[in-house]
Amino acid sequence: MIHKDHPRYESLKLRAMVVDAYKRGILADSGMIAHGRGEAFDYLLGEKTSNNAKKAVKAAAAALILAENPVISVNGNTTALVPREIVKLAKEIQCKIEINLFYRTPERISAIEKVFKDVCAENVLGNDHEEKESIKGLEGPRSSSSKEGIYIADVVLVPLEDGDRAEELVKLGKLLITIDLNPLSRTAKTASITIVDNIVRAIPNLIEAIQELKGADPSTLHQIIESFNNNENIQESLIKISKKYTGVEQ
Amino acid sequence: MIHKDHPRYESLKLRAMVVDAYKRGILADSGMIAHGRGEAFDYLLGEKTSNNAKKAVKAAAAALILAENPVISVNGNTTALVPREIVKLAKEIQCKIEINLFYRTPERISAIEKVFKDVCAENVLGNDHEEKESIKGLEGPRSSSSKEGIYIADVVLVPLEDGDRAEELVKLGKLLITIDLNPLSRTAKTASITIVDNIVRAIPNLIEAIQELKGADPSTLHQIIESFNNNENIQESLIKISKKYTGVEQ
C-alpha cells in the first residue's frame, strides 16, 4: 500500500501497524491518539536517535544487566510496534514480560497475550488468571501488578508509561527505565533513566547495547549508571528540539 | 465520564469528541492519529492562544470580510470538533462550506454532510452529486473541488489542510488561510495567513474578530492584511515554543 520511496515511508508504515493493531483490539482508542502525539515529537527530534538517547540506552543496558529481577512492562502501543523485539530483549536479559494496560479489559489482555505467544514469548505475565498485588497510590485496574512480576521487580522497563503509575513505581524503590518521545512528560521526568526516542529505534538499540556490555565487569556497569544524569540528559533533548524549531540546527 | 476537575479535562473532552466522531464514520483512521499530533503541538503551545495567533486571526478576519467569494473547507477533524462554530462563522461572512477529504469515501461525505445539516448549515458543498472541477497538480479524489465553491473562491479558509493541496490552492492565486498547530508544517509555511492555534479556540476567536471589524472601512482592512507578515508570525510561534522547551519562559 505505502510505496517505499514515499518521503514519509517509515512514519506511514508505523501508522499502518498502529491502525491494524487498533482494528485487532490490541489498542484502546486513546492508543491511536497517543501514537499521533508520538509522531509529532519524533518529527521534532528529526526521526533520528540522538546522542543523548544513545547515552540513556547505555545506562539502561547496564541497569538491566545488573538487575536481579528485571521486568518489561508492555501496553497496546508497544505490542503494536515491537513485539518481536521485546521478546528478543527479554531473552537477552532473561526477564519477564508483563502486560499492563491503562484501559484494561479482558479482551485487550487476551489479544496482547496472543500477539506475544505468536512470536514465541516465554513468561508473559499480567493476565487475569494470575495472582496480583495492588500498587499503593493507584486506583482501579491501573493499580494491578503481577505478584511474580513488577511487584517484586528491582528494575522495570516501561515504554510509554502513564505518569501516575511511573511515580508510584519509583516510590516503591524500583529503578524505572522509560522510553518516551516527550521529554517534558511526567513519566520522562520521573523515571530513573529516560530514553527520549521512538520505541522502534530504542528497543533494537537497547538489545545491541546489552550484547556489547554483557561481558563487562559489574564495577564498570555501576560506573556507567552512576555517571548518567537523567535531568541533564532530558535537558539536552529539549535543547535539541528547540534548535530544530528555531532553525539554528536541523 | 470525564470529571470537570481533571487537570486535563479540556484536552480529554476534545479527545472524546474525536473518538466519538471516528466511531460515527466521520473521521478516517489517520484523523485519530492527526488529533494526537495536534495534542502534542497544543501542549507545546501551553494550550493557549498566543499573541501572534491573535494577530493572524485579525488578518484572517479582515481577509474574509473583504473576500468576494469566501469558502470554508472542512474535513473530518473540523467536523468532529467545531461544526456549530463553522456554521456560525459561515453565516457571519455569508460564505459557503465545502467538504474536502483526503481519504474521500461516499460514506464519510454523507456522514459529514449530515452533521452540518443537523446544526442548520446552509450551502454545504462538496458532495458527490454536484459538479466538480479538478485542481491542477493533484491526483485522485484529493483534486476535487466544487465548481461553485473552492474552484471560484478568492479566499479559502482551510483548517488542517494537507500540504500538497495547500500549495496548489495558492498557485491558483487564492488567498489561503489555514489553522494549523504545527508551525513547521508545509501547509503552515505555504498559506497566506497561518493561525498557529487549536481550531477550538481559533474559530470562536475568528468569529469575534469578524464581528469587531465588520464596520471598519475597506482601507483599514487592507492595511491590516498588508501589515501582516506570515513568515515573521510563524517565526514568533517557533520562538515561543522553543522558550517553553528550554525553560527560559513558560
Coordinates of C-alpha atoms in Angstrom, one line a residue:
Chain A
M1 CA 0.0 0.0 0.0
I2 CA 2.7 2.5 1.0
H3 CA 5.5 3.0 -1.5
K4 CA 9.0 2.6 -0.2
D5 CA 10.1 5.7 -2.0
H6 CA 7.5 7.9 -0.2
P7 CA 9.4 10.5 1.8
R8 CA 7.3 9.6 4.9
Y9 CA 7.5 5.8 4.3
E10 CA 8.9 4.8 7.7
S11 CA 6.3 7.0 9.6
L12 CA 3.4 5.8 7.4
K13 CA 4.4 2.2 7.9
L14 CA 4.3 2.6 11.7
R15 CA 1.0 4.4 11.4
A16 CA -0.4 1.4 9.4
M17 CA 0.8 -1.0 12.1
V18 CA -0.9 1.0 14.8
V19 CA -4.2 1.2 12.8
D20 CA -4.0 -2.5 12.2
A21 CA -3.5 -3.2 15.9
Y22 CA -6.4 -1.0 16.8
K23 CA -8.7 -3.0 14.5
R24 CA -7.5 -6.2 16.1
G25 CA -8.5 -5.0 19.5
I26 CA -4.9 -4.5 20.8
L27 CA -5.1 -0.7 21.2
A28 CA -7.5 1.4 23.0
D29 CA -8.9 4.5 21.2
S30 CA -6.5 6.6 23.1
G31 CA -3.6 4.5 21.9
M32 CA -4.3 5.7 18.3
I33 CA -4.2 9.3 19.6
A34 CA -1.1 8.6 21.7
H35 CA 0.6 7.4 18.5
G36 CA -0.2 10.7 16.9
R37 CA 1.4 12.6 19.8
G38 CA 4.5 10.4 19.4
E39 CA 4.6 11.2 15.6
A40 CA 4.7 14.9 16.4
F41 CA 7.5 14.6 19.0
D42 CA 9.5 12.2 16.8
Y43 CA 9.2 14.7 13.9
L44 CA 10.7 17.4 16.2
L45 CA 13.6 15.0 17.0
G46 CA 14.2 14.6 13.3
E47 CA 13.1 11.0 13.5
K48 CA 16.6 10.0 14.5
T49 CA 18.3 8.7 17.6
S50 CA 20.1 11.5 19.3
N51 CA 23.5 11.1 21.0
N52 CA 21.8 11.6 24.4
A53 CA 19.3 8.9 23.6
K54 CA 22.3 6.6 23.0
K55 CA 23.7 7.6 26.3
A56 CA 20.5 6.8 28.1
V57 CA 20.3 3.4 26.2
K58 CA 23.8 2.6 27.5
A59 CA 22.8 3.3 31.1
A60 CA 19.6 1.4 30.7
A61 CA 21.5 -1.6 29.3
A62 CA 23.9 -1.6 32.3
A63 CA 20.9 -1.4 34.7
L64 CA 19.1 -4.3 33.0
I65 CA 22.2 -6.5 33.1
L66 CA 22.8 -5.8 36.8
A67 CA 19.2 -6.3 37.7
E68 CA 18.2 -9.2 39.9
N69 CA 14.5 -9.2 38.8
P70 CA 14.1 -7.1 35.7
V71 CA 10.6 -6.9 34.1
I72 CA 9.5 -5.4 30.8
S73 CA 6.0 -3.8 31.1
V74 CA 4.1 -3.7 27.8
N75 CA 1.0 -2.0 26.6
G76 CA -1.0 -1.8 23.4
N77 CA 1.3 0.6 21.5
T78 CA 4.4 -1.4 22.4
T79 CA 2.6 -4.6 21.3
A80 CA 1.5 -3.0 18.0
L81 CA 5.0 -1.8 17.1
V82 CA 7.8 -4.1 18.5
P83 CA 6.5 -7.4 19.8
R84 CA 9.4 -9.5 18.3
E85 CA 12.0 -7.0 19.5
I86 CA 10.6 -7.1 23.1
V87 CA 10.8 -10.9 23.1
K88 CA 14.3 -10.8 21.8
L89 CA 15.2 -8.3 24.6
A90 CA 13.6 -10.4 27.2
K91 CA 15.6 -13.4 26.2
E92 CA 18.8 -11.4 26.1
I93 CA 18.4 -10.4 29.8
Q94 CA 16.3 -13.4 30.9
C95 CA 13.5 -11.3 32.1
K96 CA 9.7 -11.5 32.3
I97 CA 7.2 -9.5 30.2
E98 CA 4.2 -8.2 32.0
I99 CA 1.1 -6.7 30.3
N100 CA -0.1 -3.5 31.9
L101 CA -2.9 -1.6 30.4
F102 CA -4.3 1.8 31.4
Y103 CA -7.7 0.9 29.9
R104 CA -7.7 -2.7 31.0
T105 CA -10.2 -5.1 29.6
P106 CA -10.1 -8.9 29.5
E107 CA -10.4 -8.8 25.7
R108 CA -7.4 -6.5 25.2
I109 CA -5.3 -8.5 27.7
S110 CA -6.1 -11.7 25.7
A111 CA -5.4 -10.0 22.3
I112 CA -2.0 -8.8 23.5
E113 CA -1.1 -12.1 25.2
K114 CA -1.8 -13.8 21.9
V115 CA 0.5 -11.5 19.9
F116 CA 3.3 -12.3 22.3
K117 CA 2.7 -16.0 22.3
D118 CA 2.7 -15.9 18.5
V119 CA 6.2 -14.5 18.5
C120 CA 7.3 -17.2 21.0
A121 CA 7.4 -15.2 24.2
E122 CA 8.0 -17.1 27.4
N123 CA 6.8 -15.8 30.8
V124 CA 4.1 -13.3 29.8
L125 CA 2.6 -12.1 33.0
G126 CA -0.3 -9.8 33.7
N127 CA -3.3 -11.9 32.5
D128 CA -6.5 -12.0 34.6
H129 CA -5.9 -15.5 35.9
E130 CA -2.8 -15.0 38.0
E131 CA -2.2 -13.6 41.4
K132 CA -2.0 -9.8 41.6
E133 CA -0.8 -7.2 44.1
S134 CA -2.1 -3.7 44.1
I135 CA 0.3 -0.8 43.7
K136 CA -0.3 1.7 46.5
G137 CA -1.4 5.1 45.5
L138 CA -3.2 4.0 42.3
E139 CA -6.9 3.2 41.8
G140 CA -8.8 0.8 39.7
P141 CA -7.3 -1.7 37.2
R142 CA -4.2 0.6 36.7
S143 CA -3.0 -0.4 40.2
S144 CA -2.7 -4.1 39.2
S145 CA 0.7 -5.7 39.2
S146 CA 1.7 -9.3 38.9
K147 CA 3.0 -10.8 42.2
E148 CA 5.8 -12.6 40.3
G149 CA 6.5 -9.7 38.0
I150 CA 6.5 -5.9 38.6
Y151 CA 5.6 -6.3 42.3
I152 CA 8.9 -7.9 43.1
A153 CA 11.0 -6.4 40.3
D154 CA 14.0 -4.2 41.1
V155 CA 14.3 -2.8 37.6
V156 CA 11.3 -2.1 35.4
L157 CA 11.5 -1.1 31.7
V158 CA 8.2 0.6 30.9
P159 CA 8.0 2.2 27.5
L160 CA 5.2 4.7 27.1
E161 CA 4.0 4.6 30.8
D162 CA 1.4 6.8 32.4
G163 CA 2.7 9.5 34.8
D164 CA 0.8 8.4 37.9
R165 CA 2.0 4.8 37.6
A166 CA 5.5 5.8 36.9
E167 CA 5.6 7.9 40.1
E168 CA 4.2 5.1 42.3
L169 CA 6.7 2.6 40.8
V170 CA 9.6 4.9 41.7
K171 CA 8.2 5.5 45.2
L172 CA 8.3 1.7 45.6
G173 CA 12.1 1.9 45.1
K174 CA 12.2 0.4 41.7
L175 CA 14.8 1.6 39.1
L176 CA 12.4 2.8 36.4
I177 CA 13.6 2.9 32.7
T178 CA 11.2 4.5 30.3
I179 CA 11.1 5.2 26.6
D180 CA 9.1 8.4 25.9
L181 CA 9.3 10.8 22.9
N182 CA 8.0 13.7 25.0
P183 CA 10.9 14.8 27.2
L184 CA 8.5 17.0 29.2
S185 CA 6.1 14.2 30.2
R186 CA 5.7 13.4 33.8
T187 CA 6.9 9.9 33.1
A188 CA 10.0 11.2 31.4
K189 CA 10.8 13.4 34.4
T190 CA 10.0 10.8 37.0
A191 CA 12.0 7.8 35.6
S192 CA 15.5 7.0 36.7
I193 CA 16.6 6.6 33.1
T194 CA 14.6 8.2 30.2
I195 CA 15.3 7.2 26.6
V196 CA 13.8 10.1 24.6
D197 CA 13.4 8.2 21.3
N198 CA 11.0 6.2 19.2
I199 CA 10.4 2.7 20.6
V200 CA 11.1 1.2 17.2
R201 CA 14.6 2.5 17.3
A202 CA 15.2 2.3 21.1
I203 CA 14.5 -1.4 21.6
P204 CA 16.9 -2.6 18.9
N205 CA 19.5 -0.1 20.2
L206 CA 19.0 -1.5 23.7
I207 CA 19.5 -5.1 22.6
E208 CA 22.7 -4.1 20.8
A209 CA 24.0 -2.2 23.9
I210 CA 23.2 -5.2 26.1
Q211 CA 25.1 -7.5 23.8
E212 CA 28.1 -5.2 23.9
L213 CA 28.1 -4.7 27.7
K214 CA 27.2 -8.2 28.8
G215 CA 30.9 -9.2 29.3
A216 CA 31.8 -6.1 31.3
D217 CA 32.5 -6.4 35.0
P218 CA 29.9 -5.1 37.5
S219 CA 32.0 -2.2 38.6
T220 CA 32.2 -0.8 35.0
L221 CA 28.4 -1.2 34.7
H222 CA 27.8 0.5 38.1
Q223 CA 30.0 3.3 36.9
I224 CA 28.0 3.8 33.7
I225 CA 24.8 4.1 35.7
E226 CA 26.3 6.5 38.2
S227 CA 27.8 8.8 35.6
F228 CA 24.4 9.1 33.9
N229 CA 22.3 12.1 34.9
N230 CA 18.7 11.8 33.8
N231 CA 17.8 15.5 34.2
E232 CA 20.8 16.7 32.2
N233 CA 20.1 14.2 29.6
I234 CA 16.5 15.3 29.2
Q235 CA 17.7 18.9 29.1
E236 CA 19.9 18.0 26.1
S237 CA 16.9 16.6 24.3
L238 CA 14.9 19.8 25.0
I239 CA 17.7 21.9 23.6
K240 CA 17.9 19.7 20.5
I241 CA 14.2 20.1 19.8
S242 CA 14.4 23.8 20.5
K243 CA 17.1 24.2 17.9
K244 CA 15.2 22.3 15.3
Y245 CA 12.2 24.6 16.0
T246 CA 14.1 27.8 15.7
G247 CA 16.1 26.6 12.7
V248 CA 19.5 27.0 14.3
E249 CA 20.3 23.4 13.6
Q250 CA 18.4 20.8 11.5
Chain B
M1 CA -17.4 10.3 32.0
I2 CA -14.6 12.9 32.4
H3 CA -14.6 14.9 35.6
K4 CA -14.6 18.7 35.1
D5 CA -11.9 19.0 37.8
H6 CA -9.5 16.7 35.9
P7 CA -6.3 18.7 35.2
R8 CA -6.5 17.6 31.5
Y9 CA -10.3 18.0 31.3
E10 CA -10.4 20.2 28.2
S11 CA -7.9 18.0 26.3
L12 CA -9.7 14.8 27.3
K13 CA -13.1 16.3 26.3
L14 CA -11.8 17.0 22.8
R15 CA -10.3 13.5 22.6
A16 CA -13.7 12.0 23.5
M17 CA -15.3 14.1 20.7
V18 CA -12.8 12.8 18.2
V19 CA -13.2 9.2 19.2
D20 CA -17.0 9.6 19.0
A21 CA -16.7 11.1 15.5
Y22 CA -14.4 8.2 14.4
K23 CA -17.0 5.7 15.6
R24 CA -19.7 7.5 13.6
G25 CA -17.7 7.3 10.4
I26 CA -16.8 11.0 10.3
L27 CA -13.0 10.5 10.7
A28 CA -10.6 8.4 8.8
D29 CA -8.1 6.3 10.9
S30 CA -5.5 8.9 10.2
G31 CA -7.8 11.6 11.6
M32 CA -7.5 10.0 15.0
I33 CA -3.7 10.0 14.7
A34 CA -3.7 13.5 13.4
H35 CA -5.6 14.6 16.5
G36 CA -2.8 13.1 18.6
R37 CA -0.2 15.2 16.7
G38 CA -2.4 18.2 17.4
E39 CA -2.5 17.4 21.1
A40 CA 1.3 17.3 21.2
F41 CA 1.8 20.6 19.5
D42 CA -1.0 22.3 21.5
Y43 CA 0.7 21.0 24.7
L44 CA 3.9 22.8 23.5
L45 CA 1.9 26.0 23.0
G46 CA 0.7 25.7 26.6
E47 CA -2.8 25.1 25.2
K48 CA -3.4 28.8 25.0
T49 CA -3.9 31.3 22.2
S50 CA -0.7 33.2 21.7
N51 CA -0.5 36.9 20.8
N52 CA 0.8 36.1 17.4
A53 CA -2.2 33.7 16.8
K54 CA -4.4 36.7 17.7
K55 CA -2.6 38.8 15.1
A56 CA -3.1 36.1 12.5
V57 CA -6.8 35.9 13.4
K58 CA -7.2 39.6 12.9
A59 CA -5.6 39.5 9.4
A60 CA -7.8 36.4 8.6
A61 CA -10.9 38.3 9.7
A62 CA -10.0 41.2 7.5
A63 CA -9.4 39.0 4.5
L64 CA -12.7 37.1 5.0
I65 CA -14.7 40.3 5.2
L66 CA -13.1 41.7 2.1
A67 CA -13.5 38.5 0.1
E68 CA -15.9 38.3 -2.8
N69 CA -16.2 34.5 -2.7
P70 CA -15.0 33.1 0.6
V71 CA -15.3 29.4 1.2
I72 CA -14.6 27.4 4.3
S73 CA -13.2 23.9 3.5
V74 CA -14.0 21.3 6.2
N75 CA -12.7 17.8 6.8
G76 CA -13.4 15.1 9.4
N77 CA -11.5 16.6 12.3
T78 CA -13.1 20.1 11.9
T79 CA -16.5 18.4 11.7
A80 CA -15.7 16.4 14.9
L81 CA -14.7 19.4 16.9
V82 CA -16.4 22.6 15.8
P83 CA -19.4 22.1 13.4
R84 CA -21.6 24.7 15.2
E85 CA -18.9 27.3 15.2
I86 CA -18.1 26.7 11.5
V87 CA -21.8 27.3 10.7
K88 CA -21.9 30.4 12.8
L89 CA -18.7 31.7 11.1
A90 CA -20.2 30.9 7.6
K91 CA -23.3 32.9 8.5
E92 CA -21.3 35.8 9.8
I93 CA -19.4 36.2 6.5
Q94 CA -22.1 34.8 4.2
C95 CA -19.9 32.1 2.8
K96 CA -20.2 28.5 1.7
I97 CA -18.9 25.4 3.4
E98 CA -17.3 22.8 1.3
I99 CA -16.4 19.3 2.4
N100 CA -12.9 18.2 1.3
L101 CA -11.5 14.9 2.4
F102 CA -8.0 13.5 1.9
Y103 CA -9.4 9.9 2.3
R104 CA -12.7 10.6 0.4
T105 CA -15.4 8.0 0.5
P106 CA -19.2 8.5 -0.2
E107 CA -20.0 7.3 3.3
R108 CA -17.7 9.9 5.0
I109 CA -19.0 12.6 2.8
S110 CA -22.6 11.7 3.8
A111 CA -21.8 11.4 7.5
I112 CA -20.2 14.9 7.5
E113 CA -22.9 16.4 5.4
K114 CA -25.4 15.1 8.0
V115 CA -23.5 16.7 10.9
F116 CA -23.6 20.1 9.2
K117 CA -27.3 19.8 8.2
D118 CA -28.1 18.8 11.8
V119 CA -26.6 22.1 13.0
C120 CA -28.5 24.1 10.4
A121 CA -25.8 24.7 7.8
E122 CA -26.9 26.3 4.5
N123 CA -24.9 25.8 1.4
V124 CA -22.8 22.7 2.2
L125 CA -20.9 21.9 -1.0
G126 CA -18.6 19.0 -1.9
N127 CA -21.0 16.1 -2.0
D128 CA -20.8 13.5 -4.8
H129 CA -23.9 14.7 -6.7
E130 CA -22.7 18.2 -7.7
E131 CA -20.4 19.4 -10.4
K132 CA -16.7 19.4 -9.7
E133 CA -13.6 20.8 -11.2
S134 CA -10.2 19.2 -10.8
I135 CA -7.4 21.2 -9.1
K136 CA -4.4 21.0 -11.4
G137 CA -1.3 19.3 -9.9
L138 CA -3.3 17.0 -7.6
E139 CA -4.3 13.4 -8.3
G140 CA -7.3 11.3 -7.3
P141 CA -10.1 12.3 -5.1
R142 CA -8.0 15.0 -3.4
S143 CA -8.1 17.0 -6.6
S144 CA -11.8 17.5 -6.4
S145 CA -13.2 21.0 -5.9
S146 CA -16.8 22.2 -6.1
K147 CA -17.4 24.4 -9.2
E148 CA -19.5 26.8 -7.1
G149 CA -17.1 26.6 -4.1
I150 CA -13.4 26.4 -3.9
Y151 CA -12.9 26.4 -7.6
I152 CA -14.2 30.0 -7.9
A153 CA -13.3 31.2 -4.4
D154 CA -10.9 34.1 -3.9
V155 CA -10.3 33.4 -0.2
V156 CA -10.3 29.9 1.3
L157 CA -10.2 29.1 4.9
V158 CA -8.9 25.5 5.3
P159 CA -8.2 24.4 8.8
L160 CA -5.9 21.3 9.0
E161 CA -5.2 21.1 5.2
D162 CA -2.7 18.7 3.5
G163 CA 0.4 20.3 2.2
D164 CA 0.1 19.4 -1.5
R165 CA -3.4 20.7 -1.7
A166 CA -2.5 23.9 0.1
E167 CA 0.3 24.5 -2.4
E168 CA -1.9 24.0 -5.4
L169 CA -4.6 26.4 -4.0
V170 CA -2.0 29.1 -3.5
K171 CA -0.7 28.5 -7.1
L172 CA -4.3 29.1 -8.3
G173 CA -4.0 32.6 -6.8
K174 CA -6.3 32.1 -3.8
L175 CA -5.7 33.8 -0.5
L176 CA -5.3 30.8 1.7
I177 CA -6.0 31.0 5.5
T178 CA -5.1 27.9 7.5
I179 CA -5.3 26.9 11.1
D180 CA -2.5 24.5 12.0
L181 CA -0.9 23.7 15.3
N182 CA 2.4 22.7 13.7
P183 CA 4.1 25.9 12.7
L184 CA 6.6 23.8 10.7
S185 CA 4.1 22.0 8.5
R186 CA 4.2 22.6 4.8
T187 CA 0.6 24.0 4.9
A188 CA 1.6 26.4 7.7
K189 CA 4.5 27.7 5.6
T190 CA 2.5 27.8 2.3
A191 CA -0.6 29.6 3.4
S192 CA -1.0 33.4 3.1
I193 CA -2.2 33.6 6.7
T194 CA -1.5 30.8 9.2
I195 CA -3.2 30.7 12.6
V196 CA -1.0 28.6 14.8
D197 CA -3.7 27.6 17.3
N198 CA -6.1 24.9 18.2
I199 CA -9.2 25.1 16.0
V200 CA -11.5 25.0 19.0
R201 CA -10.0 28.4 20.1
A202 CA -9.3 29.8 16.7
I203 CA -12.8 29.6 15.1
P204 CA -14.5 31.4 18.1
N205 CA -11.7 34.0 18.0
L206 CA -12.2 34.5 14.3
I207 CA -16.0 35.0 14.7
E208 CA -15.3 37.6 17.4
A209 CA -12.7 39.4 15.3
I210 CA -15.1 39.5 12.3
Q211 CA -17.8 41.0 14.5
E212 CA -15.4 43.7 15.7
L213 CA -14.0 44.5 12.2
K214 CA -17.2 44.3 10.2
G215 CA -17.9 48.0 10.4
A216 CA -14.4 49.1 9.5
D217 CA -13.8 50.7 6.1
P218 CA -12.0 48.7 3.4
S219 CA -8.8 50.7 3.5
T220 CA -8.4 49.8 7.2
L221 CA -9.0 46.2 6.5
H222 CA -6.5 46.2 3.6
Q223 CA -4.0 47.8 5.9
I224 CA -4.4 45.1 8.5
I225 CA -3.7 42.4 5.8
E226 CA -0.7 44.3 4.3
S227 CA 0.9 44.8 7.7
F228 CA 0.7 41.1 8.5
N229 CA 3.8 39.1 7.6
N230 CA 3.1 35.3 7.8
N231 CA 6.7 34.2 7.9
E232 CA 7.5 36.5 10.8
N233 CA 4.4 35.4 12.6
I234 CA 5.3 31.7 12.2
Q235 CA 8.8 32.5 13.5
E236 CA 7.3 34.1 16.6
S237 CA 5.4 30.9 17.3
L238 CA 8.6 28.9 16.9
I239 CA 10.5 31.0 19.3
K240 CA 7.6 30.8 21.8
I241 CA 7.6 27.1 21.7
S242 CA 11.3 26.9 21.9
K243 CA 11.3 29.0 25.1
K244 CA 8.8 26.8 26.7
Y245 CA 11.0 23.8 25.9
T246 CA 14.2 25.2 27.2
G247 CA 12.6 26.7 30.3
V248 CA 13.5 30.3 29.5
E249 CA 9.9 31.3 29.6
Q250 CA 6.8 29.4 30.5

